[in-house]
Coordinates of C-alpha atoms in Angstrom, one line a residue:
Chain Y
X1 CA -36.5 7.7 22.0
X2 CA -39.1 10.2 20.6
X3 CA -42.5 9.4 19.9
X4 CA -43.8 8.7 16.4
X5 CA -45.0 12.3 15.8
X6 CA -41.7 13.8 16.5
X7 CA -39.3 14.8 13.8
X8 CA -36.0 14.0 15.5
X9 CA -35.4 10.5 16.8
X10 CA -32.5 9.1 18.6
X11 CA -30.8 5.7 18.4
X12 CA -28.9 4.7 21.4
X13 CA -26.3 2.4 20.1
X14 CA -23.6 3.0 22.6
X15 CA -21.8 -0.3 23.5
X16 CA -23.0 -2.1 20.4
X17 CA -20.5 -3.4 18.0
X18 CA -20.7 -3.0 14.2
X19 CA -23.0 -3.6 12.3
X20 CA -25.4 -3.1 15.1
X21 CA -25.6 0.8 15.1
X22 CA -26.3 0.7 11.5
X23 CA -29.0 -2.0 11.8
X24 CA -30.6 0.0 14.6
X25 CA -30.7 3.0 12.6
X26 CA -32.1 1.3 9.4
X27 CA -34.8 -0.3 11.8
X28 CA -35.9 3.0 13.2
X29 CA -36.2 4.7 9.7
X30 CA -38.2 1.7 8.5
X31 CA -40.4 1.5 11.4
X32 CA -41.0 5.3 12.2
X33 CA -42.2 7.0 8.9
X34 CA -42.3 10.1 11.0
X35 CA -38.6 10.4 11.7
X36 CA -37.3 12.9 9.6
X37 CA -34.0 13.2 11.3
X38 CA -32.3 10.7 13.3
X39 CA -29.4 11.0 15.9
X40 CA -27.3 7.9 16.4
X41 CA -25.2 7.6 19.6
X42 CA -22.4 5.1 19.1
X43 CA -19.1 4.1 20.7
X44 CA -18.2 1.5 17.9
X45 CA -15.4 3.3 15.8
X46 CA -16.7 1.6 12.8
X47 CA -19.7 3.7 13.0
X48 CA -18.0 6.8 11.8
X49 CA -17.4 5.1 8.4
X50 CA -20.5 2.9 8.2
X51 CA -23.3 5.6 9.0
X52 CA -22.1 7.9 6.0
X53 CA -21.7 4.9 3.8
X54 CA -25.3 3.7 4.9
X55 CA -26.7 7.2 3.9
X56 CA -24.9 7.1 0.5
X57 CA -26.0 3.7 -0.2
X58 CA -29.7 4.3 0.9
X59 CA -30.1 7.7 -0.5
X60 CA -30.2 9.6 2.9
X61 CA -28.3 12.7 4.0
X62 CA -25.4 12.4 6.4
X63 CA -25.2 15.7 8.3
X64 CA -22.0 15.0 10.4
X65 CA -20.6 13.7 13.6
X66 CA -20.2 15.4 17.1
X67 CA -17.9 14.1 19.8
X68 CA -19.8 14.0 23.0
X69 CA -17.0 12.7 25.4
X70 CA -17.5 9.1 25.8
X71 CA -19.5 8.5 22.7
X72 CA -20.0 10.0 19.2
X73 CA -23.4 11.5 17.8
X74 CA -24.1 11.1 14.2
X75 CA -26.9 13.1 12.6
X76 CA -28.7 11.9 9.5
X77 CA -31.6 13.4 7.7
X78 CA -34.0 11.0 6.4
X79 CA -34.8 11.2 2.7
X80 CA -38.3 9.8 1.9
X81 CA -39.1 8.7 -1.7
X82 CA -41.9 10.9 -2.9
X83 CA -43.5 7.9 -4.4
X84 CA -45.4 5.5 -1.9
X85 CA -43.8 2.2 -3.0
X86 CA -40.5 1.9 -1.0
X87 CA -38.6 -1.1 -2.0
X88 CA -36.7 -2.5 0.9
Chain P
X1 CA 9.8 -47.5 7.2
X2 CA 11.2 -44.2 8.4
X3 CA 14.5 -44.1 9.9
X4 CA 13.6 -41.4 12.3
X5 CA 10.6 -40.2 14.4
X6 CA 8.7 -37.5 12.4
X7 CA 7.5 -35.8 15.4
X8 CA 4.1 -35.0 16.4
X9 CA 3.8 -31.2 16.3
X10 CA 1.9 -31.1 12.8
X11 CA -1.0 -33.1 14.3
X12 CA -2.5 -36.4 12.8
X13 CA -4.6 -34.5 10.1
X14 CA -1.7 -33.0 8.6
X15 CA 0.7 -36.0 8.8
X16 CA -1.6 -38.9 7.8
X17 CA -1.6 -38.1 4.0
X18 CA -3.5 -40.4 1.7
X19 CA -3.6 -43.2 4.2
X20 CA -5.9 -41.3 6.5
X21 CA -9.0 -43.0 7.6
X22 CA -12.1 -41.5 5.7
X23 CA -14.2 -39.3 7.9
X24 CA -17.9 -40.0 8.4
X25 CA -19.1 -36.9 7.1
X26 CA -17.0 -35.6 4.1
X27 CA -16.5 -31.7 4.3
X28 CA -17.2 -29.6 1.3
X29 CA -14.4 -29.3 -1.2
X30 CA -12.0 -26.5 -0.3
X31 CA -11.9 -23.5 -2.6
X32 CA -8.9 -21.3 -2.1
X33 CA -9.8 -17.7 -2.7
X34 CA -7.5 -15.9 -0.4
X35 CA -4.0 -16.5 -1.7
X36 CA -2.6 -13.3 -0.1
X37 CA -0.3 -15.6 2.0
X38 CA 0.2 -18.6 -0.1
X39 CA 0.3 -21.6 -0.7
X40 CA 3.4 -22.0 -2.8
X41 CA 3.7 -22.4 -6.3
X42 CA 4.2 -26.3 -6.7
X43 CA 7.7 -25.9 -8.4
X44 CA 8.7 -23.4 -5.7
X45 CA 7.6 -25.9 -3.0
X46 CA 9.9 -28.5 -4.7
X47 CA 12.7 -26.1 -4.8
X48 CA 12.3 -25.3 -1.3
X49 CA 12.3 -28.6 0.0
X50 CA 15.3 -29.6 -2.1
X51 CA 17.2 -26.5 -1.0
X52 CA 16.6 -27.4 2.7
X53 CA 19.4 -30.0 2.0
X54 CA 21.3 -28.3 -0.5
X55 CA 21.3 -24.8 0.9
X56 CA 21.3 -25.1 4.7
X57 CA 24.7 -23.5 5.4
X58 CA 25.5 -19.9 6.4
X59 CA 26.6 -18.3 3.2
X60 CA 29.2 -16.3 5.1
X61 CA 31.0 -19.6 6.0
X62 CA 34.3 -20.3 4.0
X63 CA 34.0 -24.0 3.8
X64 CA 32.4 -25.9 0.7
X65 CA 28.8 -26.1 2.1
X66 CA 29.0 -22.3 2.8
X67 CA 30.4 -21.4 -0.5
X68 CA 27.6 -23.5 -2.2
X69 CA 25.0 -21.4 0.0
X70 CA 26.6 -18.3 -1.2
X71 CA 26.4 -19.3 -4.8
X72 CA 22.7 -20.3 -4.3
X73 CA 21.9 -16.9 -2.8
X74 CA 23.8 -14.9 -5.6
X75 CA 21.8 -16.9 -8.1
X76 CA 18.6 -16.2 -6.3
X77 CA 19.2 -12.4 -6.2
X78 CA 20.3 -12.4 -9.9
X79 CA 17.0 -14.0 -10.8
X80 CA 15.1 -11.4 -8.9
X81 CA 17.2 -8.6 -10.1
X82 CA 16.7 -9.5 -13.8
X83 CA 13.0 -9.8 -13.3
X84 CA 12.8 -6.2 -11.9
X85 CA 15.3 -4.9 -14.6
X86 CA 17.9 -3.9 -11.8
X87 CA 21.3 -4.6 -10.8
X88 CA 21.7 -7.5 -8.2
X89 CA 23.7 -5.1 -5.8
X90 CA 20.6 -3.1 -5.6
X91 CA 18.5 -5.9 -4.3
X92 CA 18.3 -7.0 -0.7
X93 CA 16.2 -10.0 0.8
X94 CA 14.6 -9.2 4.0
X95 CA 12.6 -11.5 6.2
X96 CA 9.3 -10.2 5.2
X97 CA 7.7 -7.7 2.7
X98 CA 6.4 -5.5 5.4
X99 CA 9.8 -5.4 7.4
X100 CA 11.4 -4.5 4.2
X101 CA 8.7 -1.8 3.6
X102 CA 9.4 -0.1 7.0
X103 CA 13.1 -0.6 6.4
X104 CA 12.7 1.2 2.9
X105 CA 11.3 4.4 4.6
X106 CA 13.7 4.4 7.5
X107 CA 16.8 4.1 5.2
X108 CA 15.7 7.3 3.4
X109 CA 14.8 9.1 6.6
X110 CA 18.2 8.5 8.0
X111 CA 20.1 9.4 5.1
X112 CA 18.1 12.6 5.0
X113 CA 18.1 13.4 8.7
X114 CA 19.9 16.7 8.5
X115 CA 17.3 18.0 6.0
X116 CA 14.2 16.9 7.6
X117 CA 12.1 14.1 8.9
X118 CA 8.7 14.5 7.3
X119 CA 7.1 11.5 5.4
X120 CA 4.2 11.7 2.9
X121 CA 2.2 8.6 2.3
X122 CA -1.3 8.0 1.1
X123 CA -4.1 7.1 3.6
X124 CA -4.3 3.6 2.1
X125 CA -0.5 2.6 2.4
X126 CA 0.3 -0.5 4.3
X127 CA 0.4 -0.4 8.1
X128 CA 4.1 -1.0 7.8
X129 CA 4.4 2.6 6.6
X130 CA 1.7 4.2 8.5
X131 CA 2.1 2.7 11.9
X132 CA 5.9 3.5 12.4
X133 CA 5.1 6.9 10.9
X134 CA 2.5 7.8 13.4
X135 CA 4.8 6.5 16.1
X136 CA 7.5 8.7 14.9
X137 CA 5.2 11.7 14.9
X138 CA 3.9 10.9 18.4
X139 CA 7.4 10.6 19.9
X140 CA 8.5 13.8 18.4
X141 CA 5.2 15.4 19.4
X142 CA 4.8 16.7 16.0
X143 CA 1.7 15.4 14.0
X144 CA 3.1 17.0 10.8
X145 CA 5.9 14.5 10.6
X146 CA 3.5 12.2 8.9
X147 CA 1.1 13.5 6.1
X148 CA -1.6 11.0 5.3
X149 CA -2.8 12.1 1.7
X150 CA -6.4 11.4 1.2
X151 CA -8.0 9.0 -1.6
X152 CA -10.9 9.1 -3.6
X153 CA -13.8 6.7 -3.3
X154 CA -12.0 4.1 -5.4
X155 CA -8.8 4.5 -3.4
X156 CA -6.9 6.5 -5.8
X157 CA -4.6 9.2 -4.2
X158 CA -5.5 12.8 -4.7
X159 CA -2.7 14.1 -6.7
X160 CA -3.3 17.7 -5.9
X161 CA -3.2 17.1 -2.1
X162 CA -0.2 14.8 -2.7
X163 CA 1.8 17.7 -4.6
X164 CA 0.8 20.1 -1.8
X165 CA 1.9 17.6 0.9
X166 CA 5.3 17.3 -0.8
X167 CA 5.7 20.9 -1.0
X168 CA 5.7 21.2 3.0
X169 CA 9.3 22.0 4.3
X170 CA 11.1 19.3 5.9
X171 CA 9.6 16.5 3.7
X172 CA 12.2 14.0 2.9
X173 CA 10.3 10.8 1.9
X174 CA 7.2 9.8 -0.1
X175 CA 5.6 6.4 0.1
X176 CA 2.9 5.2 -2.3
X177 CA 1.6 1.7 -3.5
X178 CA 1.8 0.3 -7.0
X179 CA -1.7 -1.0 -6.1
X180 CA -3.7 -1.8 -3.0
X181 CA -3.8 -5.3 -1.9
X182 CA -7.1 -5.0 -0.2
X183 CA -9.3 -3.4 -3.0
X184 CA -6.8 -3.6 -6.1
X185 CA -6.9 -0.1 -7.1
X186 CA -3.7 1.1 -8.8
X187 CA -2.0 4.3 -8.2
X188 CA -1.0 7.0 -10.5
X189 CA 2.8 6.1 -10.2
X190 CA 3.9 8.2 -13.1
X191 CA 2.3 11.4 -11.9
X192 CA 3.0 10.9 -8.2
X193 CA 6.8 10.4 -9.0
X194 CA 6.8 13.3 -11.4
X195 CA 5.5 15.5 -8.3
X196 CA 8.3 13.9 -6.1
X197 CA 10.9 14.7 -8.7
X198 CA 9.8 18.4 -8.7
X199 CA 10.3 18.6 -5.0
X200 CA 13.6 16.4 -5.1
X201 CA 11.9 13.9 -2.7
X202 CA 12.7 10.0 -3.3
X203 CA 9.6 7.8 -3.7
X204 CA 9.4 4.4 -2.0
X205 CA 6.8 2.2 -4.0
X206 CA 5.1 -0.5 -2.1
X207 CA 4.8 -3.2 -4.8
X208 CA 3.9 -6.0 -2.3
X209 CA 0.5 -6.7 -3.8
X210 CA 1.4 -6.2 -7.6
X211 CA 4.9 -7.8 -8.2
X212 CA 4.5 -11.1 -10.1
X213 CA 0.7 -10.2 -10.7
X214 CA 0.9 -7.0 -12.6
X215 CA 3.4 -5.0 -14.7
X216 CA 6.7 -4.4 -12.9
X217 CA 6.6 -0.6 -11.9
X218 CA 9.2 1.7 -13.1
X219 CA 8.5 4.9 -11.3
X220 CA 10.3 4.6 -8.0
X221 CA 13.5 5.2 -6.2
X222 CA 13.1 2.5 -3.5
X223 CA 11.0 -0.6 -4.5
X224 CA 9.6 -3.3 -2.0
X225 CA 7.9 -6.6 -2.8
X226 CA 6.8 -9.7 -1.1
X227 CA 7.7 -13.1 -2.7
X228 CA 4.3 -14.3 -1.3
X229 CA 2.4 -12.3 -3.9
X230 CA 4.2 -14.5 -6.6
X231 CA 3.7 -17.8 -5.2
X232 CA 6.8 -17.8 -3.2
X233 CA 7.6 -18.1 0.6
X234 CA 7.4 -15.2 2.9
X235 CA 10.4 -13.1 1.8
X236 CA 10.9 -9.5 1.5
X237 CA 12.6 -7.8 -1.6
X238 CA 14.0 -4.3 -1.0
X239 CA 15.6 -2.5 -4.0
X240 CA 17.5 0.6 -3.6
X241 CA 18.5 2.3 -7.0
X242 CA 22.3 3.1 -7.0
X243 CA 22.1 6.7 -7.1
X244 CA 19.6 7.0 -4.1
X245 CA 20.7 8.3 -0.7
X246 CA 19.8 5.5 1.6
X247 CA 21.3 4.3 4.7
X248 CA 20.2 2.3 7.6
X249 CA 21.0 3.3 11.0
X250 CA 21.5 -0.1 12.2
X251 CA 23.8 -1.3 9.5
X252 CA 26.9 -3.3 10.9
X253 CA 27.9 -6.3 8.9
X254 CA 28.0 -6.7 5.1
X255 CA 24.6 -8.5 5.1
X256 CA 22.4 -8.0 2.1
X257 CA 24.3 -4.6 1.2
X258 CA 24.0 -3.2 4.9
X259 CA 20.3 -3.1 4.5
X260 CA 19.4 -5.7 7.2
X261 CA 21.2 -7.9 9.8
X262 CA 19.4 -11.0 9.1
X263 CA 21.0 -13.3 6.6
X264 CA 18.5 -14.9 4.3
X265 CA 17.8 -18.4 4.7
X266 CA 18.8 -19.9 1.4
X267 CA 16.0 -22.2 0.7
X268 CA 13.6 -19.3 1.0
X269 CA 15.6 -17.2 -1.4
X270 CA 16.0 -19.9 -3.8
X271 CA 12.0 -20.7 -3.6
X272 CA 11.3 -17.2 -4.1
X273 CA 13.5 -16.9 -7.2
X274 CA 12.1 -20.2 -8.6
X275 CA 8.4 -18.8 -8.0
X276 CA 9.4 -15.5 -9.7
X277 CA 10.6 -17.3 -12.9
X278 CA 7.6 -19.8 -13.0
X279 CA 5.0 -16.8 -12.3
X280 CA 6.7 -14.3 -14.6
X281 CA 6.6 -16.5 -17.5
X282 CA 3.0 -17.2 -17.2
X283 CA 1.9 -13.7 -15.8
X284 CA 0.4 -12.2 -18.9
X285 CA -2.2 -15.3 -19.4
X286 CA -2.7 -15.7 -15.8
X287 CA -3.5 -12.1 -15.2
X288 CA -5.9 -12.2 -18.2
X289 CA -7.6 -15.2 -16.7
X290 CA -7.9 -13.7 -13.2
X291 CA -9.2 -10.4 -14.7
X292 CA -12.1 -12.1 -16.1
X293 CA -12.7 -14.2 -12.9
X294 CA -12.7 -10.9 -10.9
X295 CA -15.0 -9.3 -13.5
X296 CA -17.4 -12.3 -12.9
X297 CA -17.3 -11.9 -9.0
X298 CA -17.8 -8.2 -9.4
X299 CA -21.1 -8.7 -11.3
X300 CA -22.4 -11.3 -9.1
X301 CA -21.7 -9.3 -6.0
X302 CA -23.2 -6.2 -7.3
X303 CA -26.5 -8.1 -8.0
X304 CA -26.9 -8.8 -4.2
X305 CA -29.3 -6.1 -2.6
X306 CA -27.5 -3.4 -0.5
X307 CA -24.0 -4.6 -1.5
X308 CA -21.3 -2.5 -3.1
X309 CA -18.3 -3.6 -4.9
X310 CA -15.3 -1.6 -3.7
X311 CA -12.3 -0.3 -5.8
X312 CA -11.7 0.7 -9.3
X313 CA -13.4 -1.6 -11.8
X314 CA -10.8 -1.1 -14.5
X315 CA -7.5 0.4 -13.3
X316 CA -6.7 -2.3 -10.8
X317 CA -4.9 -5.4 -9.9
X318 CA -6.0 -8.5 -12.0
X319 CA -6.6 -10.7 -9.1
X320 CA -8.0 -8.8 -5.9
X321 CA -11.7 -8.0 -5.5
X322 CA -13.8 -6.8 -2.5
X323 CA -17.2 -6.0 -1.7
X324 CA -19.3 -5.1 1.4
X325 CA -22.8 -6.0 2.3
X326 CA -25.0 -3.9 4.5
X327 CA -26.2 -5.2 8.0
X328 CA -23.8 -8.4 8.3
X329 CA -20.7 -8.5 10.2
X330 CA -17.6 -9.7 8.3
X331 CA -17.0 -12.5 10.7
X332 CA -20.4 -14.0 10.1
X333 CA -19.9 -14.0 6.4
X334 CA -16.4 -15.4 6.5
X335 CA -17.6 -18.1 8.7
X336 CA -20.7 -19.0 6.4
X337 CA -18.5 -19.0 3.4
X338 CA -15.9 -21.2 5.3
X339 CA -18.7 -23.7 6.0
X340 CA -19.5 -23.8 2.4
X341 CA -15.9 -24.5 1.6
X342 CA -14.7 -21.2 0.5
X343 CA -11.6 -19.5 2.0
X344 CA -12.1 -15.7 1.9
X345 CA -10.7 -12.9 3.8
X346 CA -12.5 -9.7 5.3
X347 CA -11.3 -6.2 6.3
X348 CA -14.1 -5.6 8.7
X349 CA -13.4 -4.8 12.3
X350 CA -14.9 -7.8 13.8
X351 CA -12.3 -10.1 11.8
X352 CA -9.2 -8.0 12.9
X353 CA -7.4 -8.3 16.3
X354 CA -8.5 -4.6 17.0
X355 CA -11.7 -3.0 17.1
X356 CA -10.7 -0.8 14.1
X357 CA -11.9 -1.6 10.7
X358 CA -9.6 -1.6 7.7
X359 CA -8.0 1.7 7.3
X360 CA -8.3 1.3 3.6
X361 CA -11.9 0.8 3.4
X362 CA -12.2 3.8 6.1
X363 CA -10.0 6.1 4.0
X364 CA -12.3 5.4 0.8
X365 CA -15.4 6.2 2.7
X366 CA -17.0 2.8 1.8
X367 CA -18.8 0.5 4.1
X368 CA -16.5 -1.2 6.4
X369 CA -18.8 -4.1 7.8
X370 CA -19.9 -6.8 5.9
X371 CA -16.6 -6.9 3.9
X372 CA -15.5 -10.0 1.9
X373 CA -12.1 -9.9 0.1
X374 CA -10.9 -12.1 -2.5
X375 CA -7.2 -12.6 -3.5
X376 CA -7.1 -15.2 -6.4
X377 CA -4.5 -17.6 -6.4
X378 CA -2.3 -18.3 -9.6
X379 CA -3.7 -20.9 -11.6
X380 CA -0.7 -23.0 -11.1
X381 CA -1.1 -23.0 -7.5
X382 CA -4.9 -23.6 -7.8
X383 CA -5.8 -25.5 -11.1
X384 CA -9.3 -25.4 -10.2
X385 CA -9.5 -21.8 -10.0
X386 CA -12.1 -21.0 -12.7
X387 CA -14.6 -23.7 -11.2
X388 CA -13.8 -22.2 -7.7
X389 CA -14.7 -18.8 -8.8
X390 CA -17.9 -20.0 -10.7
X391 CA -19.1 -21.8 -7.6
X392 CA -18.4 -18.6 -5.5
X393 CA -20.2 -16.5 -8.0
X394 CA -23.3 -18.6 -7.3
X395 CA -22.9 -18.7 -3.5
X396 CA -22.4 -15.1 -2.9
X397 CA -26.2 -14.0 -3.0
X398 CA -27.7 -17.0 -1.1
X399 CA -24.8 -16.7 1.5
X400 CA -25.2 -13.1 2.2
X401 CA -29.1 -13.6 2.4
X402 CA -28.6 -16.5 4.8
X403 CA -26.5 -14.7 7.1
X404 CA -28.9 -11.7 6.9
X405 CA -31.8 -14.1 7.9
X406 CA -29.8 -15.6 10.8
X407 CA -29.1 -12.1 12.1
X408 CA -32.8 -11.1 11.6
X409 CA -31.9 -8.1 9.3
X410 CA -33.4 -9.5 6.2
X411 CA -35.6 -6.9 4.3
X412 CA -34.2 -4.0 6.2

């Protein structure tokens, strides 16, 4: 995983069942304020539906999915609220 | 004292009845909020039990018991036909709703086999349409043999895509639900059938979730129902309008108009007919009550953080509602509700036998995990329905919160 200063972070959720890929993604976005873009690597088929749905529910931008053979990579652009108060 | 051994296969709990010894810790009251598969309407249950003695015979037999069974089967068919405003000869009773649905499509495909082999269906159709359709496409090595037409975020079919799909050469069958049994959204049947008419393609309407609960649809060429939806036993209803070209490849004997090779078991047919009459006479009032209860569940679920209520809020079945909560798995939610006394269903992957989540939720682009589905029973089946829903509304928020805490995802 990239360090806090990096813009792109990676969540390796390969082998994890739903809803863990989305949980790991949400945890990273919460804990790493510098992450502006996140790539989630997942094998669970539900991730294909749940990552875009999470983006819609939480106001982030879903960029798309790439088939990388044994797993799929999902790209998410993190949209941070301009106001400092972020109600979880 | 019984004159015969009752057997042991039901187990002590189910057999003991009111004389059962009280248990040390009383479990919470059971609140049935998943009526997709029963239980039976109480009058239909009485009919079923009586018919086990009165209608056991094969209706093809020529002796008195067989003739009686035939009369009871005819009577059952007449009741269902009258309820659907069709002729009794147009109605066949099949072992289950899903098998009737698969057969409905097969019969149209076979009758049209010289003109084409392509099926058009919405992406949220029952797996009894989609799975055989995909299998036919795979075995012919031609993915175009099944067009799965996309739906919007509420589950309603995209009519432009629907019409475009019908225009593809070789299309001979279209299939669309009256309403979806998982999310409740109704389909625009009139417009969809109009498009079918323009292309000369017969429409199968899967009304398994709506018959007995919602208006009987009118815009169809072949109609399919499931007696479970109206408080009956598992029994499929297949209705083929007289002028429609429909033929089952496997047709051999004169069983159910040549649309099945399984003679219906008379007690099931009679109980299904009884349930239809009971449910139809109470439908308007029952549906209005259910609609209010579903509204209450929708409101309560929408108040839970990171939870989305799925399906059309207005143009929907009166008795079905589903919602999904972020960061929890459906299995954990169903388990937590169960321990609190609530029987609810889920379309999440972890609750299905495969790793795949509900294809309906997936096609709608909504959250597939953390899903909870309520199918309200008829009030006649569950007189405590109002109180059960009120208790459920109060339980949704705390239950979701408790499961999130347990999983360590609270406040995400």
